[in-house]
Amino acid sequence: MNVRILIPALNEEETIGDVIEGFKKQGFSRITVVDGNSTDRTREIAEERGAEVIVQSGKGKGQAVREAFEILDDDVVVMIDADGTYMPEDVQKLLEPIEKGIADHVVGNRLLNFEEGAFRKLNLLGNKIINLIFRILYGVNLQDILSGYRAMTKEVYKNVNLEKMGFEVETELTVETIANGFRIMEVPIYYRKRRGKTKLKPFSDGYRIVYTIYNLLGRYSPGRYFYLIGLVFLLLGFAGGIYVVYDWFRNISHFLLVNLVSMLVVSGILIIAVGFLSDSMMRVNIQIKREMREIRRRLEELESERN
């Protein structure tokens, strides 16, 4: 496989050289740094260490990743942050499932093994809450969707539709992967304490990430929007029904309210049913994509064996 190391960077002169050298020691020479118009020596150091440097045309990590995906054409892209928190030595852990053909997108899970001080207590708590929200809404057992260390096949990174500009890009990559029927898995990696000042703003970026998780739900499970609306209708209907029954025992009748309660309950049930149908259709669509991809993969294997 042709493996490309992709490093989005902004003002990381303290660590960018070590990250590049770490991958070169692992035998990787195809290294691309997407620089977000740094005001320090990030670009110069990256070029001195032999990396290809692309100056980002816009702003934000998400925009940098999207721009890189449009340009690159390698079999596999390994994406890593430039801040030195991830270890280049862990790259084989990410590549192994792809080489074995059991995954299309591999995410490095930081939460199982990290250096003391690598996470602030507030950031660690927020990270776990965000991952819990993701698992509840999407029903996919991933523990660290915010990890910036991941490997993707060409089929994945050329078919994801990235729209977010900032740190939400990891969430969007994860959702796009499962929505398109690609196989995604996690492997444990080691996470180190950051050198220098972090660019992550816990509250504002955390809010944007949670909003992104909910906003992208329609790409993977549109029915869950209907479930929420239907549940609200049902709760209002049941609350009104309890009030009607309570007054009925007191010989007080509410003929108009009975009709409203009935409409709310019936509407809630219908909306939930529409959500169920939408989800079923989406699941079928994802399964068809996955099976078509597997058929194409097998045909390519047969063709290569003949040649």
PDB file of C-alpha atoms in Angstrom:
ATOM      1  CA  MET A   1       0.000   0.000   0.000  1.00  0.00           C
ATOM      2  CA  ASN A   2       1.042   3.575  -0.640  1.00  0.00           C
ATOM      3  CA  VAL A   3       0.637   5.249   2.752  1.00  0.00           C
ATOM      4  CA  ARG A   4       0.487   9.021   3.090  1.00  0.00           C
ATOM      5  CA  ILE A   5       0.986  10.737   6.446  1.00  0.00           C
ATOM      6  CA  LEU A   6      -1.241  13.823   6.654  1.00  0.00           C
ATOM      7  CA  ILE A   7      -0.431  16.432   9.313  1.00  0.00           C
ATOM      8  CA  PRO A   8      -2.682  19.513   9.652  1.00  0.00           C
ATOM      9  CA  ALA A   9      -0.640  22.162  11.465  1.00  0.00           C
ATOM     10  CA  LEU A  10      -0.872  25.700  12.789  1.00  0.00           C
ATOM     11  CA  ASN A  11       1.981  27.274  14.740  1.00  0.00           C
ATOM     12  CA  GLU A  12       3.536  23.974  15.845  1.00  0.00           C
ATOM     13  CA  GLU A  13       7.240  24.757  15.408  1.00  0.00           C
ATOM     14  CA  GLU A  14       8.056  23.084  18.756  1.00  0.00           C
ATOM     15  CA  THR A  15       6.768  19.659  17.720  1.00  0.00           C
ATOM     16  CA  ILE A  16       6.300  19.399  13.948  1.00  0.00           C
ATOM     17  CA  GLY A  17       9.913  18.339  13.348  1.00  0.00           C
ATOM     18  CA  ASP A  18       9.732  15.516  15.901  1.00  0.00           C
ATOM     19  CA  VAL A  19       6.458  14.230  14.435  1.00  0.00           C
ATOM     20  CA  ILE A  20       7.910  14.113  10.907  1.00  0.00           C
ATOM     21  CA  GLU A  21      11.164  12.494  12.075  1.00  0.00           C
ATOM     22  CA  GLY A  22       9.155   9.925  14.027  1.00  0.00           C
ATOM     23  CA  PHE A  23       7.405   8.745  10.881  1.00  0.00           C
ATOM     24  CA  LYS A  24      10.591   8.788   8.825  1.00  0.00           C
ATOM     25  CA  LYS A  25      12.150   6.452  11.394  1.00  0.00           C
ATOM     26  CA  GLN A  26       9.169   4.131  10.865  1.00  0.00           C
ATOM     27  CA  GLY A  27       9.968   4.052   7.144  1.00  0.00           C
ATOM     28  CA  PHE A  28       7.363   6.533   5.887  1.00  0.00           C
ATOM     29  CA  SER A  29       8.601   9.117   3.385  1.00  0.00           C
ATOM     30  CA  ARG A  30       5.298  10.311   1.918  1.00  0.00           C
ATOM     31  CA  ILE A  31       4.482  13.024   4.448  1.00  0.00           C
ATOM     32  CA  THR A  32       2.252  16.034   3.759  1.00  0.00           C
ATOM     33  CA  VAL A  33       1.842  18.982   6.101  1.00  0.00           C
ATOM     34  CA  VAL A  34      -1.179  21.234   5.531  1.00  0.00           C
ATOM     35  CA  ASP A  35      -0.190  24.509   7.135  1.00  0.00           C
ATOM     36  CA  GLY A  36      -2.933  26.904   8.221  1.00  0.00           C
ATOM     37  CA  ASN A  37      -0.838  30.012   7.511  1.00  0.00           C
ATOM     38  CA  SER A  38       1.400  29.683  10.572  1.00  0.00           C
ATOM     39  CA  THR A  39       3.154  32.770  11.860  1.00  0.00           C
ATOM     40  CA  ASP A  40       6.093  30.797  13.301  1.00  0.00           C
ATOM     41  CA  ARG A  41       8.616  28.456  11.604  1.00  0.00           C
ATOM     42  CA  THR A  42       6.257  25.492  11.176  1.00  0.00           C
ATOM     43  CA  ARG A  43       6.466  25.503   7.367  1.00  0.00           C
ATOM     44  CA  GLU A  44      10.241  25.985   7.256  1.00  0.00           C
ATOM     45  CA  ILE A  45      10.899  23.162   9.733  1.00  0.00           C
ATOM     46  CA  ALA A  46       8.518  20.805   7.899  1.00  0.00           C
ATOM     47  CA  GLU A  47      10.279  21.468   4.585  1.00  0.00           C
ATOM     48  CA  GLU A  48      13.722  21.053   6.183  1.00  0.00           C
ATOM     49  CA  ARG A  49      12.646  17.641   7.495  1.00  0.00           C
ATOM     50  CA  GLY A  50      11.589  16.556   3.993  1.00  0.00           C
ATOM     51  CA  ALA A  51       7.806  16.896   4.180  1.00  0.00           C
ATOM     52  CA  GLU A  52       5.645  18.225   1.376  1.00  0.00           C
ATOM     53  CA  VAL A  53       4.031  21.446   2.594  1.00  0.00           C
ATOM     54  CA  ILE A  54       0.667  22.738   1.376  1.00  0.00           C
ATOM     55  CA  VAL A  55      -0.420  26.173   2.538  1.00  0.00           C
ATOM     56  CA  GLN A  56      -4.091  25.998   3.457  1.00  0.00           C
ATOM     57  CA  SER A  57      -6.365  28.205   1.368  1.00  0.00           C
ATOM     58  CA  GLY A  58      -8.903  28.704   4.163  1.00  0.00           C
ATOM     59  CA  LYS A  59      -9.112  28.452   7.943  1.00  0.00           C
ATOM     60  CA  GLY A  60      -9.846  25.672  10.413  1.00  0.00           C
ATOM     61  CA  LYS A  61      -8.754  22.058  10.791  1.00  0.00           C
ATOM     62  CA  GLY A  62     -11.826  20.741   8.991  1.00  0.00           C
ATOM     63  CA  GLN A  63     -11.139  22.872   5.933  1.00  0.00           C
ATOM     64  CA  ALA A  64      -7.491  21.761   5.939  1.00  0.00           C
ATOM     65  CA  VAL A  65      -8.443  18.077   5.990  1.00  0.00           C
ATOM     66  CA  ARG A  66     -11.041  18.520   3.249  1.00  0.00           C
ATOM     67  CA  GLU A  67      -8.555  20.367   1.046  1.00  0.00           C
ATOM     68  CA  ALA A  68      -5.945  17.644   1.566  1.00  0.00           C
ATOM     69  CA  PHE A  69      -8.404  14.851   0.732  1.00  0.00           C
ATOM     70  CA  GLU A  70      -9.164  16.531  -2.582  1.00  0.00           C
ATOM     71  CA  ILE A  71      -5.481  16.650  -3.497  1.00  0.00           C
ATOM     72  CA  LEU A  72      -4.160  13.320  -2.213  1.00  0.00           C
ATOM     73  CA  ASP A  73      -4.473  10.080  -4.164  1.00  0.00           C
ATOM     74  CA  ASP A  74      -2.744   7.473  -1.983  1.00  0.00           C
ATOM     75  CA  ASP A  75      -4.054   4.023  -1.042  1.00  0.00           C
ATOM     76  CA  VAL A  76      -4.175   4.924   2.652  1.00  0.00           C
ATOM     77  CA  VAL A  77      -3.997   8.239   4.500  1.00  0.00           C
ATOM     78  CA  VAL A  78      -2.914   8.387   8.132  1.00  0.00           C
ATOM     79  CA  MET A  79      -4.057  11.620   9.759  1.00  0.00           C
ATOM     80  CA  ILE A  80      -2.281  12.870  12.871  1.00  0.00           C
ATOM     81  CA  ASP A  81      -2.093  16.133  14.824  1.00  0.00           C
ATOM     82  CA  ALA A  82       1.135  18.121  14.748  1.00  0.00           C
ATOM     83  CA  ASP A  83       1.271  18.822  18.490  1.00  0.00           C
ATOM     84  CA  GLY A  84       3.286  15.749  19.446  1.00  0.00           C
ATOM     85  CA  THR A  85       0.571  14.173  21.595  1.00  0.00           C
ATOM     86  CA  TYR A  86       0.329  11.092  19.366  1.00  0.00           C
ATOM     87  CA  MET A  87       3.189   8.654  18.849  1.00  0.00           C
ATOM     88  CA  PRO A  88       4.315   7.848  15.291  1.00  0.00           C
ATOM     89  CA  GLU A  89       5.374   4.440  16.646  1.00  0.00           C
ATOM     90  CA  ASP A  90       1.673   3.541  17.006  1.00  0.00           C
ATOM     91  CA  VAL A  91       1.032   3.890  13.280  1.00  0.00           C
ATOM     92  CA  GLN A  92       1.308   0.142  12.620  1.00  0.00           C
ATOM     93  CA  LYS A  93      -1.541  -0.463  15.069  1.00  0.00           C
ATOM     94  CA  LEU A  94      -3.759   1.684  12.846  1.00  0.00           C
ATOM     95  CA  LEU A  95      -2.562   0.182   9.567  1.00  0.00           C
ATOM     96  CA  GLU A  96      -2.769  -3.476  10.571  1.00  0.00           C
ATOM     97  CA  PRO A  97      -6.603  -3.830  10.411  1.00  0.00           C
ATOM     98  CA  ILE A  98      -6.580  -2.175   6.962  1.00  0.00           C
ATOM     99  CA  GLU A  99      -3.788  -4.446   5.746  1.00  0.00           C
ATOM    100  CA  LYS A 100      -5.736  -7.475   6.984  1.00  0.00           C
ATOM    101  CA  GLY A 101      -8.845  -6.252   5.183  1.00  0.00           C
ATOM    102  CA  ILE A 102     -11.024  -6.086   8.297  1.00  0.00           C
ATOM    103  CA  ALA A 103     -11.485  -2.294   8.429  1.00  0.00           C
ATOM    104  CA  ASP A 104     -11.657   0.706   6.110  1.00  0.00           C
ATOM    105  CA  HIS A 105     -11.219   3.362   8.805  1.00  0.00           C
ATOM    106  CA  VAL A 106      -9.230   2.844  12.004  1.00  0.00           C
ATOM    107  CA  VAL A 107      -9.339   5.264  14.937  1.00  0.00           C
ATOM    108  CA  GLY A 108      -6.716   5.475  17.672  1.00  0.00           C
ATOM    109  CA  ASN A 109      -8.400   5.291  21.088  1.00  0.00           C
ATOM    110  CA  ARG A 110      -6.545   7.615  23.516  1.00  0.00           C
ATOM    111  CA  LEU A 111      -8.718   7.007  26.546  1.00  0.00           C
ATOM    112  CA  LEU A 112      -7.294   3.630  27.553  1.00  0.00           C
ATOM    113  CA  ASN A 113      -3.670   4.667  27.953  1.00  0.00           C
ATOM    114  CA  PHE A 114      -2.498   8.244  28.364  1.00  0.00           C
ATOM    115  CA  GLU A 115       0.259  10.161  30.109  1.00  0.00           C
ATOM    116  CA  GLU A 116      -0.575  11.899  33.362  1.00  0.00           C
ATOM    117  CA  GLY A 117      -1.560  15.480  32.556  1.00  0.00           C
ATOM    118  CA  ALA A 118      -2.397  14.704  28.925  1.00  0.00           C
ATOM    119  CA  PHE A 119      -6.048  15.477  29.673  1.00  0.00           C
ATOM    120  CA  ARG A 120      -7.367  18.157  31.963  1.00  0.00           C
ATOM    121  CA  LYS A 121     -10.060  16.751  34.233  1.00  0.00           C
ATOM    122  CA  LEU A 122     -12.701  18.939  32.579  1.00  0.00           C
ATOM    123  CA  ASN A 123     -11.593  17.927  29.078  1.00  0.00           C
ATOM    124  CA  LEU A 124     -11.537  14.228  29.979  1.00  0.00           C
ATOM    125  CA  LEU A 125     -15.035  14.435  31.462  1.00  0.00           C
ATOM    126  CA  GLY A 126     -16.315  16.348  28.435  1.00  0.00           C
ATOM    127  CA  ASN A 127     -14.717  13.811  26.113  1.00  0.00           C
ATOM    128  CA  LYS A 128     -16.437  10.911  27.849  1.00  0.00           C
ATOM    129  CA  ILE A 129     -19.806  12.695  27.862  1.00  0.00           C
ATOM    130  CA  ILE A 130     -19.547  13.469  24.141  1.00  0.00           C
ATOM    131  CA  ASN A 131     -18.675   9.858  23.349  1.00  0.00           C
ATOM    132  CA  LEU A 132     -21.585   8.635  25.487  1.00  0.00           C
ATOM    133  CA  ILE A 133     -23.989  10.946  23.638  1.00  0.00           C
ATOM    134  CA  PHE A 134     -22.665   9.586  20.343  1.00  0.00           C
ATOM    135  CA  ARG A 135     -23.131   5.952  21.396  1.00  0.00           C
ATOM    136  CA  ILE A 136     -26.694   6.629  22.607  1.00  0.00           C
ATOM    137  CA  LEU A 137     -27.776   8.508  19.471  1.00  0.00           C
ATOM    138  CA  TYR A 138     -26.010   6.362  16.876  1.00  0.00           C
ATOM    139  CA  GLY A 139     -25.945   2.981  18.567  1.00  0.00           C
ATOM    140  CA  VAL A 140     -22.317   2.460  17.481  1.00  0.00           C
ATOM    141  CA  ASN A 141     -19.849   1.320  20.133  1.00  0.00           C
ATOM    142  CA  LEU A 142     -16.972   3.757  19.639  1.00  0.00           C
ATOM    143  CA  GLN A 143     -15.140   5.100  22.681  1.00  0.00           C
ATOM    144  CA  ASP A 144     -13.082   7.997  21.251  1.00  0.00           C
ATOM    145  CA  ILE A 145     -14.673   9.633  18.217  1.00  0.00           C
ATOM    146  CA  LEU A 146     -12.669  12.837  18.810  1.00  0.00           C
ATOM    147  CA  SER A 147      -9.275  11.206  18.298  1.00  0.00           C
ATOM    148  CA  GLY A 148      -7.092  13.001  15.755  1.00  0.00           C
ATOM    149  CA  TYR A 149      -5.019   9.897  14.950  1.00  0.00           C
ATOM    150  CA  ARG A 150      -6.705   7.724  12.349  1.00  0.00           C
ATOM    151  CA  ALA A 151      -6.066   5.779   9.146  1.00  0.00           C
ATOM    152  CA  MET A 152      -8.432   5.661   6.166  1.00  0.00           C
ATOM    153  CA  THR A 153      -8.438   3.896   2.833  1.00  0.00           C
ATOM    154  CA  LYS A 154      -8.693   5.907  -0.360  1.00  0.00           C
ATOM    155  CA  GLU A 155     -12.271   4.737  -0.792  1.00  0.00           C
ATOM    156  CA  VAL A 156     -13.169   6.308   2.549  1.00  0.00           C
ATOM    157  CA  TYR A 157     -11.425   9.674   2.310  1.00  0.00           C
ATOM    158  CA  LYS A 158     -12.547  10.227  -1.275  1.00  0.00           C
ATOM    159  CA  ASN A 159     -16.203   9.536  -0.456  1.00  0.00           C
ATOM    160  CA  VAL A 160     -16.736  11.424   2.804  1.00  0.00           C
ATOM    161  CA  ASN A 161     -18.612  14.689   2.545  1.00  0.00           C
ATOM    162  CA  LEU A 162     -16.918  17.122   4.921  1.00  0.00           C
ATOM    163  CA  GLU A 163     -18.625  20.435   5.636  1.00  0.00           C
ATOM    164  CA  LYS A 164     -17.426  21.397   9.126  1.00  0.00           C
ATOM    165  CA  MET A 165     -14.537  23.862   9.313  1.00  0.00           C
ATOM    166  CA  GLY A 166     -13.078  23.289  12.780  1.00  0.00           C
ATOM    167  CA  PHE A 167     -12.430  20.591  15.380  1.00  0.00           C
ATOM    168  CA  GLU A 168     -15.753  18.933  14.512  1.00  0.00           C
ATOM    169  CA  VAL A 169     -14.008  17.246  11.571  1.00  0.00           C
ATOM    170  CA  GLU A 170     -13.225  14.061  13.551  1.00  0.00           C
ATOM    171  CA  THR A 171     -16.896  13.684  14.443  1.00  0.00           C
ATOM    172  CA  GLU A 172     -17.918  14.280  10.835  1.00  0.00           C
ATOM    173  CA  LEU A 173     -15.377  11.761   9.552  1.00  0.00           C
ATOM    174  CA  THR A 174     -16.775   9.149  11.945  1.00  0.00           C
ATOM    175  CA  VAL A 175     -20.413   9.787  11.023  1.00  0.00           C
ATOM    176  CA  GLU A 176     -19.674   9.873   7.285  1.00  0.00           C
ATOM    177  CA  THR A 177     -17.840   6.560   7.566  1.00  0.00           C
ATOM    178  CA  ILE A 178     -20.706   4.687   9.205  1.00  0.00           C
ATOM    179  CA  ALA A 179     -23.355   6.464   7.080  1.00  0.00           C
ATOM    180  CA  ASN A 180     -21.641   5.243   3.916  1.00  0.00           C
ATOM    181  CA  GLY A 181     -21.392   1.677   5.158  1.00  0.00           C
ATOM    182  CA  PHE A 182     -17.613   1.584   5.624  1.00  0.00           C
ATOM    183  CA  ARG A 183     -16.117  -0.610   8.329  1.00  0.00           C
ATOM    184  CA  ILE A 184     -14.726   1.368  11.259  1.00  0.00           C
ATOM    185  CA  MET A 185     -12.904   0.126  14.336  1.00  0.00           C
ATOM    186  CA  GLU A 186     -10.709   1.398  17.169  1.00  0.00           C
ATOM    187  CA  VAL A 187      -7.276   0.354  18.375  1.00  0.00           C
ATOM    188  CA  PRO A 188      -5.620   1.462  21.642  1.00  0.00           C
ATOM    189  CA  ILE A 189      -2.826   4.033  21.353  1.00  0.00           C
ATOM    190  CA  TYR A 190      -0.736   6.062  23.781  1.00  0.00           C
ATOM    191  CA  TYR A 191      -1.515   9.750  24.277  1.00  0.00           C
ATOM    192  CA  ARG A 192       1.088  12.210  25.579  1.00  0.00           C
ATOM    193  CA  LYS A 193       0.907  15.563  27.269  1.00  0.00           C
ATOM    194  CA  ARG A 194       0.860  18.456  24.835  1.00  0.00           C
ATOM    195  CA  ARG A 195       3.811  20.795  24.516  1.00  0.00           C
ATOM    196  CA  GLY A 196       2.720  24.395  24.156  1.00  0.00           C
ATOM    197  CA  LYS A 197      -0.696  25.994  24.378  1.00  0.00           C
ATOM    198  CA  THR A 198      -3.767  24.120  23.197  1.00  0.00           C
ATOM    199  CA  LYS A 199      -6.050  25.652  20.555  1.00  0.00           C
ATOM    200  CA  LEU A 200      -9.079  23.762  21.817  1.00  0.00           C
ATOM    201  CA  LYS A 201     -11.679  25.816  23.688  1.00  0.00           C
ATOM    202  CA  PRO A 202     -13.454  23.305  25.961  1.00  0.00           C
ATOM    203  CA  PHE A 203     -16.883  24.949  26.197  1.00  0.00           C
ATOM    204  CA  SER A 204     -17.346  26.519  22.757  1.00  0.00           C
ATOM    205  CA  ASP A 205     -15.725  23.649  20.846  1.00  0.00           C
ATOM    206  CA  GLY A 206     -17.513  21.094  23.030  1.00  0.00           C
ATOM    207  CA  TYR A 207     -20.854  22.715  22.265  1.00  0.00           C
ATOM    208  CA  ARG A 208     -20.103  22.719  18.521  1.00  0.00           C
ATOM    209  CA  ILE A 209     -19.119  19.057  18.619  1.00  0.00           C
ATOM    210  CA  VAL A 210     -22.303  18.023  20.463  1.00  0.00           C
ATOM    211  CA  TYR A 211     -24.374  20.092  18.045  1.00  0.00           C
ATOM    212  CA  THR A 212     -22.546  18.427  15.146  1.00  0.00           C
ATOM    213  CA  ILE A 213     -23.327  14.962  16.541  1.00  0.00           C
ATOM    214  CA  TYR A 214     -27.033  15.795  16.631  1.00  0.00           C
ATOM    215  CA  ASN A 215     -27.010  17.739  13.369  1.00  0.00           C
ATOM    216  CA  LEU A 216     -25.357  14.881  11.466  1.00  0.00           C
ATOM    217  CA  LEU A 217     -27.821  12.334  12.814  1.00  0.00           C
ATOM    218  CA  GLY A 218     -29.895  12.751   9.669  1.00  0.00           C
ATOM    219  CA  ARG A 219     -27.067  11.335   7.546  1.00  0.00           C
ATOM    220  CA  TYR A 220     -27.016   8.099   9.522  1.00  0.00           C
ATOM    221  CA  SER A 221     -30.423   7.739  11.162  1.00  0.00           C
ATOM    222  CA  PRO A 222     -33.026  10.253   9.919  1.00  0.00           C
ATOM    223  CA  GLY A 223     -35.730   8.375  11.759  1.00  0.00           C
ATOM    224  CA  ARG A 224     -34.388   9.519  15.107  1.00  0.00           C
ATOM    225  CA  TYR A 225     -35.556  13.040  14.353  1.00  0.00           C
ATOM    226  CA  PHE A 226     -39.058  11.621  13.954  1.00  0.00           C
ATOM    227  CA  TYR A 227     -38.697   9.559  17.136  1.00  0.00           C
ATOM    228  CA  LEU A 228     -37.996  12.701  19.159  1.00  0.00           C
ATOM    229  CA  ILE A 229     -40.930  14.637  17.682  1.00  0.00           C
ATOM    230  CA  GLY A 230     -43.255  11.643  18.021  1.00  0.00           C
ATOM    231  CA  LEU A 231     -42.216  11.123  21.619  1.00  0.00           C
ATOM    232  CA  VAL A 232     -43.028  14.758  22.427  1.00  0.00           C
ATOM    233  CA  PHE A 233     -46.511  14.343  20.900  1.00  0.00           C
ATOM    234  CA  LEU A 234     -47.075  11.129  22.865  1.00  0.00           C
ATOM    235  CA  LEU A 235     -45.979  12.675  26.154  1.00  0.00           C
ATOM    236  CA  LEU A 236     -48.267  15.672  25.617  1.00  0.00           C
ATOM    237  CA  GLY A 237     -51.110  13.324  24.704  1.00  0.00           C
ATOM    238  CA  PHE A 238     -50.606  11.111  27.765  1.00  0.00           C
ATOM    239  CA  ALA A 239     -50.303  14.128  30.062  1.00  0.00           C
ATOM    240  CA  GLY A 240     -53.562  15.531  28.665  1.00  0.00           C
ATOM    241  CA  GLY A 241     -55.164  12.091  28.929  1.00  0.00           C
ATOM    242  CA  ILE A 242     -54.279  11.790  32.614  1.00  0.00           C
ATOM    243  CA  TYR A 243     -55.837  15.213  33.243  1.00  0.00           C
ATOM    244  CA  VAL A 244     -59.019  14.224  31.350  1.00  0.00           C
ATOM    245  CA  VAL A 245     -59.356  10.925  33.250  1.00  0.00           C
ATOM    246  CA  TYR A 246     -58.709  12.631  36.588  1.00  0.00           C
ATOM    247  CA  ASP A 247     -61.486  15.180  35.952  1.00  0.00           C
ATOM    248  CA  TRP A 248     -63.809  12.453  34.616  1.00  0.00           C
ATOM    249  CA  PHE A 249     -63.690  10.763  38.017  1.00  0.00           C
ATOM    250  CA  ARG A 250     -64.735  14.131  39.460  1.00  0.00           C
ATOM    251  CA  ASN A 251     -67.690  14.207  37.011  1.00  0.00           C
ATOM    252  CA  ILE A 252     -66.075  16.919  34.879  1.00  0.00           C
ATOM    253  CA  SER A 253     -66.063  16.291  31.126  1.00  0.00           C
ATOM    254  CA  HIS A 254     -63.643  17.757  28.562  1.00  0.00           C
ATOM    255  CA  PHE A 255     -65.039  16.836  25.134  1.00  0.00           C
ATOM    256  CA  LEU A 256     -62.769  19.154  23.117  1.00  0.00           C
ATOM    257  CA  LEU A 257     -59.680  18.192  25.097  1.00  0.00           C
ATOM    258  CA  VAL A 258     -60.426  14.496  24.515  1.00  0.00           C
ATOM    259  CA  ASN A 259     -60.263  15.102  20.747  1.00  0.00           C
ATOM    260  CA  LEU A 260     -56.994  17.014  21.091  1.00  0.00           C
ATOM    261  CA  VAL A 261     -55.479  14.282  23.268  1.00  0.00           C
ATOM    262  CA  SER A 262     -56.527  11.623  20.759  1.00  0.00           C
ATOM    263  CA  MET A 263     -54.979  13.589  17.888  1.00  0.00           C
ATOM    264  CA  LEU A 264     -51.718  14.026  19.795  1.00  0.00           C
ATOM    265  CA  VAL A 265     -51.436  10.323  20.620  1.00  0.00           C
ATOM    266  CA  VAL A 266     -52.332   9.167  17.102  1.00  0.00           C
ATOM    267  CA  SER A 267     -50.009  11.738  15.523  1.00  0.00           C
ATOM    268  CA  GLY A 268     -47.176  10.664  17.823  1.00  0.00           C
ATOM    269  CA  ILE A 269     -47.624   7.020  16.869  1.00  0.00           C
ATOM    270  CA  LEU A 270     -47.729   7.879  13.142  1.00  0.00           C
ATOM    271  CA  ILE A 271     -44.621  10.071  13.360  1.00  0.00           C
ATOM    272  CA  ILE A 272     -42.699   7.310  15.163  1.00  0.00           C
ATOM    273  CA  ALA A 273     -43.852   4.831  12.489  1.00  0.00           C
ATOM    274  CA  VAL A 274     -42.540   7.154   9.754  1.00  0.00           C
ATOM    275  CA  GLY A 275     -39.247   7.342  11.645  1.00  0.00           C
ATOM    276  CA  PHE A 276     -39.063   3.569  11.818  1.00  0.00           C
ATOM    277  CA  LEU A 277     -39.620   3.298   8.054  1.00  0.00           C
ATOM    278  CA  SER A 278     -37.000   5.977   7.380  1.00  0.00           C
ATOM    279  CA  ASP A 279     -34.464   4.182   9.532  1.00  0.00           C
ATOM    280  CA  SER A 280     -35.237   0.849   7.882  1.00  0.00           C
ATOM    281  CA  MET A 281     -34.714   2.342   4.424  1.00  0.00           C
ATOM    282  CA  MET A 282     -31.448   3.950   5.526  1.00  0.00           C
ATOM    283  CA  ARG A 283     -30.209   0.648   6.979  1.00  0.00           C
ATOM    284  CA  VAL A 284     -31.040  -1.151   3.747  1.00  0.00           C
ATOM    285  CA  ASN A 285     -29.226   1.535   1.763  1.00  0.00           C
ATOM    286  CA  ILE A 286     -26.128   1.230   3.975  1.00  0.00           C
ATOM    287  CA  GLN A 287     -26.200  -2.566   3.695  1.00  0.00           C
ATOM    288  CA  ILE A 288     -26.468  -2.396  -0.102  1.00  0.00           C
ATOM    289  CA  LYS A 289     -23.485  -0.028  -0.242  1.00  0.00           C
ATOM    290  CA  ARG A 290     -21.480  -2.352   1.988  1.00  0.00           C
ATOM    291  CA  GLU A 291     -22.342  -5.448  -0.089  1.00  0.00           C
ATOM    292  CA  MET A 292     -21.616  -3.682  -3.391  1.00  0.00           C
ATOM    293  CA  ARG A 293     -18.256  -2.622  -1.986  1.00  0.00           C
ATOM    294  CA  GLU A 294     -17.501  -6.193  -0.932  1.00  0.00           C
ATOM    295  CA  ILE A 295     -18.468  -7.549  -4.362  1.00  0.00           C
ATOM    296  CA  ARG A 296     -16.219  -4.999  -6.058  1.00  0.00           C
ATOM    297  CA  ARG A 297     -13.389  -5.905  -3.686  1.00  0.00           C
ATOM    298  CA  ARG A 298     -13.733  -9.606  -4.498  1.00  0.00           C
ATOM    299  CA  LEU A 299     -13.862  -8.935  -8.243  1.00  0.00           C
ATOM    300  CA  GLU A 300     -10.666  -6.903  -7.969  1.00  0.00           C
ATOM    301  CA  GLU A 301      -9.011  -9.778  -6.085  1.00  0.00           C
ATOM    302  CA  LEU A 302     -10.071 -12.274  -8.767  1.00  0.00           C
ATOM    303  CA  GLU A 303      -8.809  -9.955 -11.490  1.00  0.00           C
ATOM    304  CA  SER A 304      -5.448  -9.564  -9.780  1.00  0.00           C
ATOM    305  CA  GLU A 305      -5.158 -13.366  -9.379  1.00  0.00           C
ATOM    306  CA  ARG A 306      -5.790 -13.874 -13.100  1.00  0.00           C
ATOM    307  CA  ASN A 307      -3.109 -11.359 -13.982  1.00  0.00           C
TER     308      ASN A 307
END
